[in-house]
Short mmCIF file of C-alpha atoms in Angstrom, two decimals:
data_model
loop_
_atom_site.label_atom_id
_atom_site.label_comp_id
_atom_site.label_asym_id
_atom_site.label_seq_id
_atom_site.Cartn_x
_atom_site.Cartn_y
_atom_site.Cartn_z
CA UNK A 1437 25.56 -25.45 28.39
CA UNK A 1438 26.06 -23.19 25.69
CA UNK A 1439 22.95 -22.04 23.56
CA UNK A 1440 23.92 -20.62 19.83
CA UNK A 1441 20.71 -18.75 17.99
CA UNK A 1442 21.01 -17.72 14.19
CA UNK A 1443 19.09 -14.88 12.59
CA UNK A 1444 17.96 -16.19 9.24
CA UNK A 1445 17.43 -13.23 6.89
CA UNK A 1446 13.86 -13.01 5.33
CA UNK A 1447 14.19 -13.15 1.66
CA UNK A 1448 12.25 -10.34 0.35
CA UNK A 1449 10.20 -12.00 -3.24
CA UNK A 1450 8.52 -8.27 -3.44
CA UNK A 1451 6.44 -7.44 -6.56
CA UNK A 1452 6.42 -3.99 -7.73
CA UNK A 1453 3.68 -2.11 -9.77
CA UNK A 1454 1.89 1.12 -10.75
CA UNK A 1455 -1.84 1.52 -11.15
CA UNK A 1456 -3.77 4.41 -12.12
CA UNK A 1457 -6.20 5.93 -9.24
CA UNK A 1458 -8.82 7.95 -11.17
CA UNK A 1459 -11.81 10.23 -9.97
CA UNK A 1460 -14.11 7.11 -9.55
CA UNK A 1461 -13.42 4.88 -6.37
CA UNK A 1462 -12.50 1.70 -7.70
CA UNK A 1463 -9.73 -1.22 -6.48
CA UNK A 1464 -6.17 -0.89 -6.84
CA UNK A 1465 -4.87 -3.87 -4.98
CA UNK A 1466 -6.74 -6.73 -4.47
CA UNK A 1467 -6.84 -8.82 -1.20
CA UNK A 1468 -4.01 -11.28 -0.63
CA UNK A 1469 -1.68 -12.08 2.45
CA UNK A 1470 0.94 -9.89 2.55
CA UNK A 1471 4.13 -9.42 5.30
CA UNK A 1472 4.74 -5.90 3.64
CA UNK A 1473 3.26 -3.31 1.43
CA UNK A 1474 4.56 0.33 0.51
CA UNK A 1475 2.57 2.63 -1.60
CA UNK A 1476 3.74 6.09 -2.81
CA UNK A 1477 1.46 8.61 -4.48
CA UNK A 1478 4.49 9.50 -7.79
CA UNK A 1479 1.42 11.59 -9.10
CA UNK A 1480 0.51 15.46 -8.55
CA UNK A 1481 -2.79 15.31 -7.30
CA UNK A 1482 -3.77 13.77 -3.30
CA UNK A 1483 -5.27 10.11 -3.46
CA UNK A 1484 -7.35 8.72 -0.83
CA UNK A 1485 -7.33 5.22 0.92
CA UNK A 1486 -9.80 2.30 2.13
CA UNK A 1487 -8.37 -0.81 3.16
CA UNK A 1488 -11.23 -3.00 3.74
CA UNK A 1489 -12.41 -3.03 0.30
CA UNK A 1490 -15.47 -0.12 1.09
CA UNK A 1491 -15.68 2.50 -1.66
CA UNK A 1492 -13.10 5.19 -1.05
CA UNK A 1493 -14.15 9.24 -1.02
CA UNK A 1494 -12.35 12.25 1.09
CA UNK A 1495 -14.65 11.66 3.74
CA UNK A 1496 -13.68 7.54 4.07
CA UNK A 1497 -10.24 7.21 2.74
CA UNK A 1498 -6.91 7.65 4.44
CA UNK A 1499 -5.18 10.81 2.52
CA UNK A 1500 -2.16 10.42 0.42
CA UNK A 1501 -0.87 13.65 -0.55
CA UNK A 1502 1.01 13.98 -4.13
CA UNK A 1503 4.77 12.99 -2.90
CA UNK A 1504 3.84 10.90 0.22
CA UNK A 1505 3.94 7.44 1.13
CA UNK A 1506 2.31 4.66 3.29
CA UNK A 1507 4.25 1.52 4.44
CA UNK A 1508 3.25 -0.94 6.61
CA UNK A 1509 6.16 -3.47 7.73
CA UNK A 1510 4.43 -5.26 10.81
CA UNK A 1511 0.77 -4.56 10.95
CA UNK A 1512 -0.04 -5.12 7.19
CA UNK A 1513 -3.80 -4.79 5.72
CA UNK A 1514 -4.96 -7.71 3.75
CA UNK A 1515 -8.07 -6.57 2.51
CA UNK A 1516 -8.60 -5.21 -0.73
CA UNK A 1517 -7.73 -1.45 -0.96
CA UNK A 1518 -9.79 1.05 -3.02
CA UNK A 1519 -8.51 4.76 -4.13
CA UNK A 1520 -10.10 7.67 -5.97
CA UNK A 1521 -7.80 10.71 -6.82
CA UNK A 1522 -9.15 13.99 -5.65
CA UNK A 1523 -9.25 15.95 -9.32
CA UNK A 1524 -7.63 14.19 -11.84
CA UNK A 1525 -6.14 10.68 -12.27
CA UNK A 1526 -2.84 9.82 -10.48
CA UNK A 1527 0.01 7.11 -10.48
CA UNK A 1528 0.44 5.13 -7.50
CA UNK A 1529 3.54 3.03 -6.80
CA UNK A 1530 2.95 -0.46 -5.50
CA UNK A 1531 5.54 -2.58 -3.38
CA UNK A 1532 3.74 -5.77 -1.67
CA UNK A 1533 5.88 -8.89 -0.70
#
């Protein structure tokens, strides 16, 4: 017997945006289901993280340094995530699908 598999390619309906994270914790991407998200800090100034929608500081949030990026391809948070910028307000690049 002769067994024939296929790889279906996933079709990738990503939306892109940029938000503003500012000195005050507040939400940048709501909760929703996601199978990937990407986020790059395009600003000058570090940005920290929460991904379970608690108010984000230095001391709770993951750090994203001006430059760097976060993506998460298999083990993607749902929650909502919160950021506050460390000294002045900063772009962040969104990629979710």
């Amino acid at each position: 017997m002769r067994v024939i598999a296929h790889n279906v390619p996933y079709t990738f309906g990503g939306a892109q945006s940029v938000v503003d994270v500012t000195t005050a914790s507040s939400e940048v991407l709501a909760a929703g289901v996601r199978k990937y998200l990407l986020l790059q800090n395009i600003g000058s100034n570090n940005i920290y993280l929460t991904f379970d929608g608690d108010t984000a500081s230095s001391t709770t949030g993951f750090k994203l340094v001006a430059g760097g990026a976060l993506e998460f391809a298999t083990a993607v948070p749902n929650g909502q995530i919160n950021g506050i910028a460390d000294t002045a307000t900063t772009k962040l690049a969104i990629l979710q699908g």
